[in-house]
mmCIF file of C-alpha atoms and ligand atoms in Angstrom:
data_model
loop_
_atom_site.group_PDB
_atom_site.id
_atom_site.type_symbol
_atom_site.label_atom_id
_atom_site.label_comp_id
_atom_site.label_asym_id
_atom_site.label_seq_id
_atom_site.Cartn_x
_atom_site.Cartn_y
_atom_site.Cartn_z
ATOM 1 C CA MET A 1 92.728 105.773 107.028
ATOM 2 C CA GLU A 2 94.607 105.441 103.796
ATOM 3 C CA LYS A 3 96.151 108.287 101.845
ATOM 4 C CA ASN A 4 93.540 108.650 99.068
ATOM 5 C CA LYS A 5 90.698 108.737 101.525
ATOM 6 C CA LEU A 6 92.496 111.392 103.544
ATOM 7 C CA ILE A 7 92.983 113.504 100.427
ATOM 8 C CA ASN A 8 89.325 113.149 99.509
ATOM 9 C CA GLU A 9 88.194 114.152 102.951
ATOM 10 C CA VAL A 10 90.236 117.350 103.131
ATOM 11 C CA THR A 11 89.184 118.302 99.613
ATOM 12 C CA ILE A 12 85.495 117.882 100.381
ATOM 13 C CA SER A 13 85.767 119.656 103.716
ATOM 14 C CA PHE A 14 87.648 122.560 102.112
ATOM 15 C CA LYS A 15 85.107 123.000 99.312
ATOM 16 C CA ASP A 16 82.225 122.858 101.796
ATOM 17 C CA GLN A 17 83.697 125.503 104.043
ATOM 18 C CA PHE A 18 85.470 127.835 101.654
ATOM 19 C CA LEU A 19 83.580 127.340 98.398
ATOM 20 C CA SER A 20 86.655 127.354 96.189
ATOM 21 C CA GLU A 21 88.989 124.903 94.484
ATOM 22 C CA PRO A 22 92.076 124.203 96.681
ATOM 23 C CA LEU A 23 95.639 123.136 95.969
ATOM 24 C CA ILE A 24 96.261 119.738 97.536
ATOM 25 C CA VAL A 25 99.572 118.756 99.126
ATOM 26 C CA PHE A 26 100.550 115.446 100.679
ATOM 27 C CA SER A 27 103.455 115.437 103.084
ATOM 28 C CA PRO A 28 104.629 112.179 104.669
ATOM 29 C CA GLY A 29 105.938 111.178 108.079
ATOM 30 C CA ARG A 30 109.167 109.226 108.313
ATOM 31 C CA ILE A 31 110.850 106.242 109.838
ATOM 32 C CA ASN A 32 114.532 106.074 110.660
ATOM 33 C CA LEU A 33 116.466 102.857 110.123
ATOM 34 C CA ILE A 34 119.460 103.948 112.180
ATOM 35 C CA GLY A 35 121.324 107.098 113.288
ATOM 36 C CA GLU A 36 119.400 108.509 116.221
ATOM 37 C CA HIS A 37 120.363 111.849 117.789
ATOM 38 C CA THR A 38 123.211 112.153 115.310
ATOM 39 C CA ASP A 39 121.549 114.740 113.049
ATOM 40 C CA TYR A 40 122.146 117.773 115.279
ATOM 41 C CA ASN A 41 125.720 116.565 115.675
ATOM 42 C CA GLU A 42 126.157 117.058 111.926
ATOM 43 C CA GLY A 43 126.429 113.304 111.525
ATOM 44 C CA PHE A 44 124.696 110.590 109.512
ATOM 45 C CA VAL A 45 121.131 109.270 109.628
ATOM 46 C CA PHE A 46 119.166 106.752 107.548
ATOM 47 C CA PRO A 47 115.519 107.812 107.324
ATOM 48 C CA ALA A 48 112.762 107.180 104.787
ATOM 49 C CA ALA A 49 109.438 108.858 104.096
ATOM 50 C CA ILE A 50 106.423 106.596 104.612
ATOM 51 C CA ASP A 51 102.913 106.203 103.233
ATOM 52 C CA LYS A 52 101.337 107.929 106.213
ATOM 53 C CA GLY A 53 101.237 111.720 106.401
ATOM 54 C CA ILE A 54 99.352 114.976 106.266
ATOM 55 C CA ALA A 55 96.953 115.933 103.479
ATOM 56 C CA LEU A 56 96.505 119.675 103.102
ATOM 57 C CA ALA A 57 93.971 121.627 101.055
ATOM 58 C CA ILE A 58 94.908 125.309 100.746
ATOM 59 C CA GLN A 59 93.804 128.353 98.752
ATOM 60 C CA LYS A 60 94.136 132.148 98.853
ATOM 61 C CA SER A 61 91.499 134.076 100.747
ATOM 62 C CA GLU A 62 90.056 137.497 99.996
ATOM 63 C CA VAL A 63 89.288 138.400 103.619
ATOM 64 C CA ASN A 64 91.790 139.886 106.063
ATOM 65 C CA THR A 65 92.389 136.845 108.263
ATOM 66 C CA SER A 66 93.649 133.342 107.583
ATOM 67 C CA LYS A 67 91.687 130.279 108.635
ATOM 68 C CA VAL A 68 93.025 126.794 109.237
ATOM 69 C CA PHE A 69 90.758 123.859 110.030
ATOM 70 C CA ALA A 70 92.274 120.749 111.654
ATOM 71 C CA LEU A 71 89.828 118.175 110.364
ATOM 72 C CA ASN A 72 90.912 115.308 112.664
ATOM 73 C CA LYS A 73 90.344 117.441 115.698
ATOM 74 C CA GLY A 74 87.410 119.479 114.412
ATOM 75 C CA GLU A 75 89.256 122.661 115.448
ATOM 76 C CA LEU A 76 89.259 125.920 113.502
ATOM 77 C CA TYR A 77 91.945 128.544 114.039
ATOM 78 C CA GLU A 78 91.683 132.061 112.662
ATOM 79 C CA PHE A 79 94.602 134.475 112.806
ATOM 80 C CA ALA A 80 95.923 137.732 111.377
ATOM 81 C CA LEU A 81 99.140 137.449 109.395
ATOM 82 C CA ASP A 82 100.621 140.577 110.965
ATOM 83 C CA LYS A 83 100.141 139.397 114.568
ATOM 84 C CA ILE A 84 102.006 136.151 114.834
ATOM 85 C CA ASN A 85 103.542 134.802 118.019
ATOM 86 C CA PRO A 86 103.986 131.339 119.496
ATOM 87 C CA ILE A 87 100.927 130.287 121.507
ATOM 88 C CA LYS A 88 101.338 128.671 124.910
ATOM 89 C CA ASN A 89 100.067 125.059 124.626
ATOM 90 C CA GLY A 90 99.157 125.986 121.056
ATOM 91 C CA ASP A 91 99.650 122.416 119.845
ATOM 92 C CA TRP A 92 99.267 122.105 116.030
ATOM 93 C CA ARG A 93 98.722 125.853 115.647
ATOM 94 C CA ASN A 94 102.332 126.615 116.511
ATOM 95 C CA TYR A 95 103.715 124.588 113.614
ATOM 96 C CA ILE A 96 101.659 126.586 111.139
ATOM 97 C CA LEU A 97 102.293 129.945 112.788
ATOM 98 C CA GLY A 98 105.977 129.031 112.932
ATOM 99 C CA VAL A 99 106.113 128.362 109.203
ATOM 100 C CA VAL A 100 104.359 131.650 108.401
ATOM 101 C CA ALA A 101 106.634 133.567 110.785
ATOM 102 C CA GLU A 102 109.821 132.046 109.355
ATOM 103 C CA LEU A 103 108.693 132.827 105.809
ATOM 104 C CA LYS A 104 108.256 136.431 106.888
ATOM 105 C CA VAL A 105 111.761 136.410 108.405
ATOM 106 C CA LEU A 106 113.005 135.463 104.931
ATOM 107 C CA GLY A 107 111.284 138.600 103.621
ATOM 108 C CA LYS A 108 108.597 136.665 101.753
ATOM 109 C CA THR A 109 105.265 138.371 101.241
ATOM 110 C CA LEU A 110 102.178 136.305 101.580
ATOM 111 C CA SER A 111 98.544 137.196 101.809
ATOM 112 C CA ASN A 112 95.731 135.415 103.618
ATOM 113 C CA PHE A 113 94.804 131.813 102.991
ATOM 114 C CA ASN A 114 92.288 129.193 104.022
ATOM 115 C CA ALA A 115 93.347 125.640 104.735
ATOM 116 C CA VAL A 116 92.039 122.277 105.849
ATOM 117 C CA PHE A 117 94.406 119.501 106.899
ATOM 118 C CA SER A 118 94.121 115.998 108.240
ATOM 119 C CA GLY A 119 96.615 113.238 108.963
ATOM 120 C CA ASN A 120 97.035 109.545 109.598
ATOM 121 C CA ILE A 121 100.391 109.523 111.408
ATOM 122 C CA PRO A 122 99.794 108.467 114.985
ATOM 123 C CA GLY A 123 100.751 111.433 117.195
ATOM 124 C CA GLY A 124 103.655 111.014 119.609
ATOM 125 C CA ALA A 125 104.794 107.891 117.780
ATOM 126 C CA GLY A 126 108.173 109.311 116.777
ATOM 127 C CA MET A 127 107.103 109.265 113.120
ATOM 128 C CA SER A 128 107.391 113.029 112.646
ATOM 129 C CA SER A 129 103.835 114.180 112.293
ATOM 130 C CA SER A 130 105.089 117.680 113.141
ATOM 131 C CA ALA A 131 107.643 117.760 110.304
ATOM 132 C CA ALA A 132 104.951 116.489 107.936
ATOM 133 C CA LEU A 133 102.632 119.292 109.021
ATOM 134 C CA GLU A 134 105.312 121.992 108.729
ATOM 135 C CA ASN A 135 106.399 120.721 105.321
ATOM 136 C CA SER A 136 102.831 120.535 104.037
ATOM 137 C CA PHE A 137 102.274 124.194 104.886
ATOM 138 C CA VAL A 138 105.606 125.550 103.701
ATOM 139 C CA PHE A 139 105.197 123.609 100.449
ATOM 140 C CA GLY A 140 101.573 124.671 99.978
ATOM 141 C CA ILE A 141 102.235 128.341 100.757
ATOM 142 C CA ASN A 142 105.323 128.392 98.529
ATOM 143 C CA GLU A 143 103.244 127.063 95.660
ATOM 144 C CA LEU A 144 100.215 129.253 96.325
ATOM 145 C CA PHE A 145 102.123 132.546 96.460
ATOM 146 C CA SER A 146 104.915 131.552 94.033
ATOM 147 C CA LEU A 147 107.567 132.296 96.636
ATOM 148 C CA GLY A 148 110.243 130.502 94.642
ATOM 149 C CA LEU A 149 111.771 128.582 97.526
ATOM 150 C CA SER A 150 113.748 125.417 96.819
ATOM 151 C CA LYS A 151 113.036 122.260 98.817
ATOM 152 C CA GLU A 152 116.349 122.819 100.625
ATOM 153 C CA GLU A 153 115.137 126.265 101.706
ATOM 154 C CA MET A 154 111.710 124.981 102.648
ATOM 155 C CA ILE A 155 113.021 122.383 105.088
ATOM 156 C CA LEU A 156 115.041 125.059 106.862
ATOM 157 C CA VAL A 157 111.846 127.078 107.295
ATOM 158 C CA SER A 158 110.158 124.000 108.782
ATOM 159 C CA GLN A 159 113.093 123.312 111.079
ATOM 160 C CA LYS A 160 113.151 126.899 112.351
ATOM 161 C CA ALA A 161 109.405 126.745 112.962
ATOM 162 C CA GLU A 162 110.077 123.755 115.191
ATOM 163 C CA HIS A 163 112.933 125.544 117.000
ATOM 164 C CA ASN A 164 111.194 128.853 117.539
ATOM 165 C CA TYR A 165 107.518 127.971 117.761
ATOM 166 C CA ALA A 166 107.485 124.424 119.137
ATOM 167 C CA GLY A 167 110.588 124.955 121.269
ATOM 168 C CA VAL A 168 112.418 121.806 120.133
ATOM 169 C CA LYS A 169 115.971 122.370 118.885
ATOM 170 C CA CYS A 170 115.664 119.513 116.425
ATOM 171 C CA GLY A 171 118.117 118.501 113.735
ATOM 172 C CA ILE A 172 117.244 118.331 110.042
ATOM 173 C CA MET A 173 116.449 114.618 109.648
ATOM 174 C CA ASP A 174 112.661 114.708 109.942
ATOM 175 C CA GLN A 175 112.051 117.660 107.658
ATOM 176 C CA TYR A 176 114.563 116.320 105.124
ATOM 177 C CA ALA A 177 113.115 112.818 105.008
ATOM 178 C CA SER A 178 109.569 114.100 104.768
ATOM 179 C CA MET A 179 110.429 116.510 101.932
ATOM 180 C CA PHE A 180 112.918 114.442 99.912
ATOM 181 C CA GLY A 181 111.633 110.871 100.395
ATOM 182 C CA ILE A 182 111.869 108.486 97.427
ATOM 183 C CA GLU A 183 109.536 105.558 96.843
ATOM 184 C CA ASP A 184 110.933 102.188 98.008
ATOM 185 C CA SER A 185 114.126 103.833 99.253
ATOM 186 C CA ALA A 186 115.764 104.962 102.439
ATOM 187 C CA LEU A 187 118.132 107.934 102.381
ATOM 188 C CA LEU A 188 121.624 107.895 103.804
ATOM 189 C CA LEU A 189 121.727 111.549 104.807
ATOM 190 C CA ASP A 190 124.824 113.515 105.681
ATOM 191 C CA CYS A 191 123.463 116.165 108.034
ATOM 192 C CA ARG A 192 126.480 118.433 107.534
ATOM 193 C CA THR A 193 126.209 118.804 103.802
ATOM 194 C CA VAL A 194 122.457 118.075 103.875
ATOM 195 C CA THR A 195 122.772 115.739 100.912
ATOM 196 C CA SER A 196 121.700 112.142 100.690
ATOM 197 C CA LYS A 197 122.193 108.917 98.804
ATOM 198 C CA PRO A 198 119.103 106.776 98.206
ATOM 199 C CA TYR A 199 119.285 103.056 98.923
ATOM 200 C CA GLU A 200 116.703 100.721 97.497
ATOM 201 C CA ILE A 201 116.819 98.129 100.231
ATOM 202 C CA ASP A 202 115.830 94.529 99.763
ATOM 203 C CA PHE A 203 115.224 92.981 103.158
ATOM 204 C CA LYS A 204 114.634 89.628 101.409
ATOM 205 C CA ASP A 205 112.727 87.297 103.766
ATOM 206 C CA TYR A 206 112.397 90.074 106.321
ATOM 207 C CA GLU A 207 110.258 93.176 106.657
ATOM 208 C CA LEU A 208 110.054 96.281 108.786
ATOM 209 C CA MET A 209 107.477 96.457 111.518
ATOM 210 C CA LEU A 210 106.767 99.380 113.831
ATOM 211 C CA ILE A 211 105.401 98.780 117.300
ATOM 212 C CA ASN A 212 103.955 101.813 119.027
ATOM 213 C CA THR A 213 104.090 101.856 122.821
ATOM 214 C CA ASN A 214 101.319 104.478 122.664
ATOM 215 C CA VAL A 215 103.083 106.419 125.371
ATOM 216 C CA LYS A 216 104.747 109.803 125.230
ATOM 217 C CA HIS A 217 106.451 110.660 128.478
ATOM 218 C CA ASP A 218 106.553 114.228 129.757
ATOM 219 C CA LEU A 219 109.719 116.275 129.520
ATOM 220 C CA ALA A 220 110.679 114.688 126.218
ATOM 221 C CA GLU A 221 111.280 118.181 124.756
ATOM 222 C CA THR A 222 113.375 119.400 127.664
ATOM 223 C CA ALA A 223 115.377 116.179 127.701
ATOM 224 C CA TYR A 224 115.947 116.545 123.951
ATOM 225 C CA ASN A 225 117.234 120.105 124.223
ATOM 226 C CA ASP A 226 119.404 119.158 127.222
ATOM 227 C CA ARG A 227 121.101 116.409 125.270
ATOM 228 C CA ARG A 228 121.768 118.714 122.391
ATOM 229 C CA GLU A 229 123.414 121.102 124.814
ATOM 230 C CA VAL A 230 125.619 118.360 126.272
ATOM 231 C CA CYS A 231 126.797 117.456 122.766
ATOM 232 C CA GLU A 232 127.555 121.079 121.937
ATOM 233 C CA ASN A 233 129.487 121.577 125.173
ATOM 234 C CA VAL A 234 131.583 118.467 124.599
ATOM 235 C CA SER A 235 132.317 119.611 121.038
ATOM 236 C CA LYS A 236 133.505 122.953 122.361
ATOM 237 C CA LEU A 237 135.770 121.282 124.883
ATOM 238 C CA LEU A 238 137.184 119.113 122.114
ATOM 239 C CA GLY A 239 137.648 122.129 119.861
ATOM 240 C CA VAL A 240 135.584 120.603 117.037
ATOM 241 C CA VAL A 241 132.590 122.024 115.171
ATOM 242 C CA ALA A 242 130.373 119.066 116.066
ATOM 243 C CA LEU A 243 130.680 115.544 117.481
ATOM 244 C CA ARG A 244 130.669 114.327 113.894
ATOM 245 C CA ASP A 245 134.329 115.355 113.868
ATOM 246 C CA ALA A 246 135.322 113.446 117.016
ATOM 247 C CA THR A 247 136.621 109.930 117.611
ATOM 248 C CA LYS A 248 136.649 107.922 120.830
ATOM 249 C CA THR A 249 140.391 108.575 121.081
ATOM 250 C CA ASN A 250 139.748 112.349 120.958
ATOM 251 C CA LEU A 251 136.992 112.042 123.514
ATOM 252 C CA ASP A 252 139.198 110.048 125.883
ATOM 253 C CA THR A 253 141.677 112.943 126.022
ATOM 254 C CA ILE A 254 139.070 115.062 127.849
ATOM 255 C CA LYS A 255 137.423 112.270 129.806
ATOM 256 C CA GLN A 256 138.632 113.685 133.128
ATOM 257 C CA ASP A 257 136.860 116.991 132.390
ATOM 258 C CA LEU A 258 133.476 115.340 131.847
ATOM 259 C CA SER A 259 130.948 113.702 134.111
ATOM 260 C CA GLU A 260 130.555 109.978 133.393
ATOM 261 C CA ALA A 261 127.009 110.693 132.138
ATOM 262 C CA ASP A 262 128.179 113.300 129.622
ATOM 263 C CA TYR A 263 131.095 111.144 128.526
ATOM 264 C CA GLN A 264 128.703 108.277 127.773
ATOM 265 C CA LYS A 265 126.359 110.553 125.836
ATOM 266 C CA ALA A 266 129.132 111.871 123.626
ATOM 267 C CA LEU A 267 130.531 108.371 123.169
ATOM 268 C CA TYR A 268 127.092 107.160 122.135
ATOM 269 C CA VAL A 269 126.920 109.810 119.387
ATOM 270 C CA ILE A 270 130.373 108.907 118.075
ATOM 271 C CA GLU A 271 129.518 105.195 118.065
ATOM 272 C CA GLU A 272 126.067 105.683 116.531
ATOM 273 C CA ASN A 273 127.580 107.676 113.713
ATOM 274 C CA ASN A 274 129.922 104.774 112.991
ATOM 275 C CA ARG A 275 126.994 102.363 113.112
ATOM 276 C CA VAL A 276 125.211 104.308 110.362
ATOM 277 C CA LYS A 277 128.220 103.952 108.100
ATOM 278 C CA LYS A 278 128.489 100.224 108.900
ATOM 279 C CA PHE A 279 124.762 99.863 108.206
ATOM 280 C CA ALA A 280 125.205 101.323 104.724
ATOM 281 C CA GLU A 281 128.112 98.929 104.060
ATOM 282 C CA ALA A 282 126.048 95.975 105.275
ATOM 283 C CA ILE A 283 123.236 96.915 102.863
ATOM 284 C CA GLU A 284 125.719 96.986 100.014
ATOM 285 C CA LYS A 285 126.889 93.495 101.013
ATOM 286 C CA ASP A 286 123.341 92.190 101.545
ATOM 287 C CA ASP A 287 124.414 91.284 105.063
ATOM 288 C CA LEU A 288 121.119 91.179 106.961
ATOM 289 C CA GLY A 289 122.622 89.701 110.113
ATOM 290 C CA THR A 290 124.875 92.721 110.538
ATOM 291 C CA LEU A 291 121.974 95.110 109.876
ATOM 292 C CA GLY A 292 120.016 93.478 112.665
ATOM 293 C CA ASN A 293 122.910 93.508 115.130
ATOM 294 C CA LEU A 294 123.509 97.186 114.482
ATOM 295 C CA LEU A 295 119.868 97.902 115.349
ATOM 296 C CA PHE A 296 120.182 96.083 118.679
ATOM 297 C CA GLN A 297 123.456 97.901 119.413
ATOM 298 C CA SER A 298 121.852 101.229 118.597
ATOM 299 C CA HIS A 299 119.054 100.543 121.045
ATOM 300 C CA ASP A 300 121.464 99.545 123.753
ATOM 301 C CA GLY A 301 123.333 102.838 123.311
ATOM 302 C CA LEU A 302 120.147 104.915 123.278
ATOM 303 C CA SER A 303 118.938 103.206 126.414
ATOM 304 C CA THR A 304 122.061 102.859 128.563
ATOM 305 C CA GLN A 305 124.329 105.664 127.312
ATOM 306 C CA TYR A 306 122.166 108.383 125.797
ATOM 307 C CA LYS A 307 119.294 107.598 128.155
ATOM 308 C CA VAL A 308 116.360 108.467 125.925
ATOM 309 C CA SER A 309 114.514 105.158 126.110
ATOM 310 C CA CYS A 310 111.795 104.151 128.590
ATOM 311 C CA THR A 311 110.469 100.988 130.206
ATOM 312 C CA GLU A 312 107.910 100.325 127.482
ATOM 313 C CA LEU A 313 110.461 100.672 124.642
ATOM 314 C CA ASP A 314 113.041 98.539 126.445
ATOM 315 C CA PHE A 315 110.398 95.907 127.053
ATOM 316 C CA LEU A 316 109.540 95.698 123.336
ATOM 317 C CA VAL A 317 113.182 95.465 122.290
ATOM 318 C CA THR A 318 113.863 92.736 124.869
ATOM 319 C CA LYS A 319 110.929 90.747 123.502
ATOM 320 C CA ALA A 320 112.262 91.228 119.972
ATOM 321 C CA GLN A 321 115.666 89.978 121.112
ATOM 322 C CA GLY A 322 114.059 86.880 122.540
ATOM 323 C CA SER A 323 112.196 86.026 119.327
ATOM 324 C CA SER A 324 113.849 83.830 116.703
ATOM 325 C CA ASP A 325 111.857 85.702 114.038
ATOM 326 C CA VAL A 326 113.325 89.130 114.777
ATOM 327 C CA ILE A 327 116.885 89.899 113.712
ATOM 328 C CA GLY A 328 117.031 93.508 114.915
ATOM 329 C CA ALA A 329 115.037 96.119 116.804
ATOM 330 C CA ARG A 330 115.487 99.497 118.438
ATOM 331 C CA MET A 331 113.571 102.514 119.631
ATOM 332 C CA MET A 332 113.027 105.077 116.891
ATOM 333 C CA GLY A 333 112.994 108.879 116.909
ATOM 334 C CA GLY A 334 113.563 111.253 119.804
ATOM 335 C CA GLY A 335 112.642 108.698 122.470
ATOM 336 C CA PHE A 336 110.779 108.602 125.815
ATOM 337 C CA GLY A 337 107.948 106.758 124.102
ATOM 338 C CA GLY A 338 106.750 106.257 120.547
ATOM 339 C CA CYS A 339 107.724 103.258 118.435
ATOM 340 C CA THR A 340 110.291 100.560 118.069
ATOM 341 C CA ILE A 341 111.393 99.580 114.569
ATOM 342 C CA ASN A 342 111.839 95.835 114.049
ATOM 343 C CA LEU A 343 113.276 93.690 111.301
ATOM 344 C CA VAL A 344 111.048 90.601 111.315
ATOM 345 C CA ARG A 345 111.045 87.392 109.272
ATOM 346 C CA LYS A 346 108.017 87.575 106.960
ATOM 347 C CA SER A 347 106.876 84.051 107.814
ATOM 348 C CA GLY A 348 106.962 84.844 111.519
ATOM 349 C CA THR A 349 105.266 88.247 111.423
ATOM 350 C CA GLU A 350 101.836 87.117 112.606
ATOM 351 C CA ALA A 351 103.203 84.988 115.418
ATOM 352 C CA PHE A 352 105.470 87.777 116.675
ATOM 353 C CA LYS A 353 102.681 90.362 116.438
ATOM 354 C CA ASN A 354 100.333 88.233 118.510
ATOM 355 C CA GLU A 355 102.928 87.279 121.061
ATOM 356 C CA VAL A 356 104.321 90.765 121.635
ATOM 357 C CA SER A 357 100.852 92.388 121.799
ATOM 358 C CA LYS A 358 99.757 89.882 124.410
ATOM 359 C CA GLN A 359 102.888 90.319 126.500
ATOM 360 C CA PHE A 360 102.721 94.103 126.310
ATOM 361 C CA LYS A 361 99.119 94.096 127.482
ATOM 362 C CA GLU A 362 99.977 91.769 130.359
ATOM 363 C CA GLU A 363 102.890 93.910 131.445
ATOM 364 C CA PHE A 364 101.416 97.418 131.105
ATOM 365 C CA GLY A 365 97.659 96.878 131.060
ATOM 366 C CA ARG A 366 97.448 98.811 127.771
ATOM 367 C CA GLU A 367 97.566 97.951 124.091
ATOM 368 C CA CYS A 368 100.503 98.572 121.804
ATOM 369 C CA SER A 369 99.804 99.255 118.097
ATOM 370 C CA ILE A 370 101.534 97.609 115.187
ATOM 371 C CA TYR A 371 102.065 99.118 111.729
ATOM 372 C CA ASP A 372 103.608 98.011 108.448
ATOM 373 C CA VAL A 373 105.344 100.752 106.544
ATOM 374 C CA LYS A 374 105.891 101.424 102.893
ATOM 375 C CA LEU A 375 108.841 103.618 101.913
ATOM 376 C CA SER A 376 107.344 106.453 99.912
ATOM 377 C CA GLU A 377 107.685 109.707 98.029
ATOM 378 C CA GLY A 378 108.347 112.992 99.879
ATOM 379 C CA THR A 379 106.126 116.099 100.059
ATOM 380 C CA HIS A 380 104.313 116.614 96.753
ATOM 381 C CA LEU A 381 101.386 118.263 95.043
ATOM 382 C CA ILE A 382 98.402 116.094 94.244
ATOM 383 C CA LYS A 383 97.239 116.904 90.751
HETATM 384 C C1 GLA B 401 113.560 114.006 116.664
HETATM 385 C C2 GLA B 401 114.189 115.227 115.995
HETATM 386 C C3 GLA B 401 115.211 114.826 114.953
HETATM 387 C C4 GLA B 401 116.226 113.830 115.515
HETATM 388 C C5 GLA B 401 115.517 112.705 116.254
HETATM 389 C C6 GLA B 401 116.488 111.796 116.966
HETATM 390 O O1 GLA B 401 112.810 113.271 115.742
HETATM 391 O O2 GLA B 401 113.198 116.019 115.403
HETATM 392 O O3 GLA B 401 115.856 115.972 114.454
HETATM 393 O O4 GLA B 401 117.160 114.472 116.330
HETATM 394 O O5 GLA B 401 114.586 113.176 117.204
HETATM 395 O O6 GLA B 401 117.300 111.144 116.075
#
């Protein structure tokens, strides 16, 4: 469903249920061109907000509970602001509770609210539907109760909600991209300073295509947190703040103290960080061939060194490598399922789509889904 329709639907549903005029917020999901698992190493990433996201209708309530209706799921959740804890298997509820809880930690006073939200980001696709949801609520609540938070402060609230209520020790990329996205641009984000440079990218005869494996393997969260821990341990051993500060030469000095698996993970992060910088240079030089190669290299590292890929993702990237119409492809996001991002020749898009869908179905007995993306504006109010 497209954005305007989504906005209409939540508005109508809100008015029907709560009989008042809501504030409307749209908060997008994101893609990431390159720089995977580098954000929590204080490194570089290259995300962009997209035209898919969460539409939220929200307004103050006079009663002494808050009510949130997840329109897609047809689920209503009612809670008291003074009794907030993470819920086991709480799903979407935890992101909202997390945002409210983290606002309270900041000493912000809010009163009850009613909300209706709906989204068109495929879940589990690695396109950050959770960051979009967190950002929509923190943005909406900030506006509703005039809390005076800056966007920089809001994304930290969203990130902490994810850490403490969803249990994923994520970096800042998703929340940043969703909040600060700029139309037609990707953002080269320095995750240490949390500042970015927008790049209006012209892929010329090529375009981005996402292919969703439609799988999300179990243990993705645990595996994510484990990798973060490995990176932090290696940094400690190296005596640096984060792997962002390390080179391969540094890493080699402690190679004997690390397992081969941990060595490869840390090396991956160091190399991926360098790839992001090379990617930015290649954009400046209009060097599409290099952009594509860097994507393939990134995938290889994620799969063989960092070990966050899966059979379905590897299959899609191998098919992309074998196609003369695709100049680069890699898995995108946290991994263990979700999408690949592909740079495909415009004239060959249909042929590649058909071919890869057919092959995927033959191999796994299931469909993959294919999306175009439009680089879009970050979280904003709809007037
Ligand atoms: C998830 C996390 C991000 C980032 C990516 C991997 O999307 O939320 O912070 O670490 O994985 O790059």
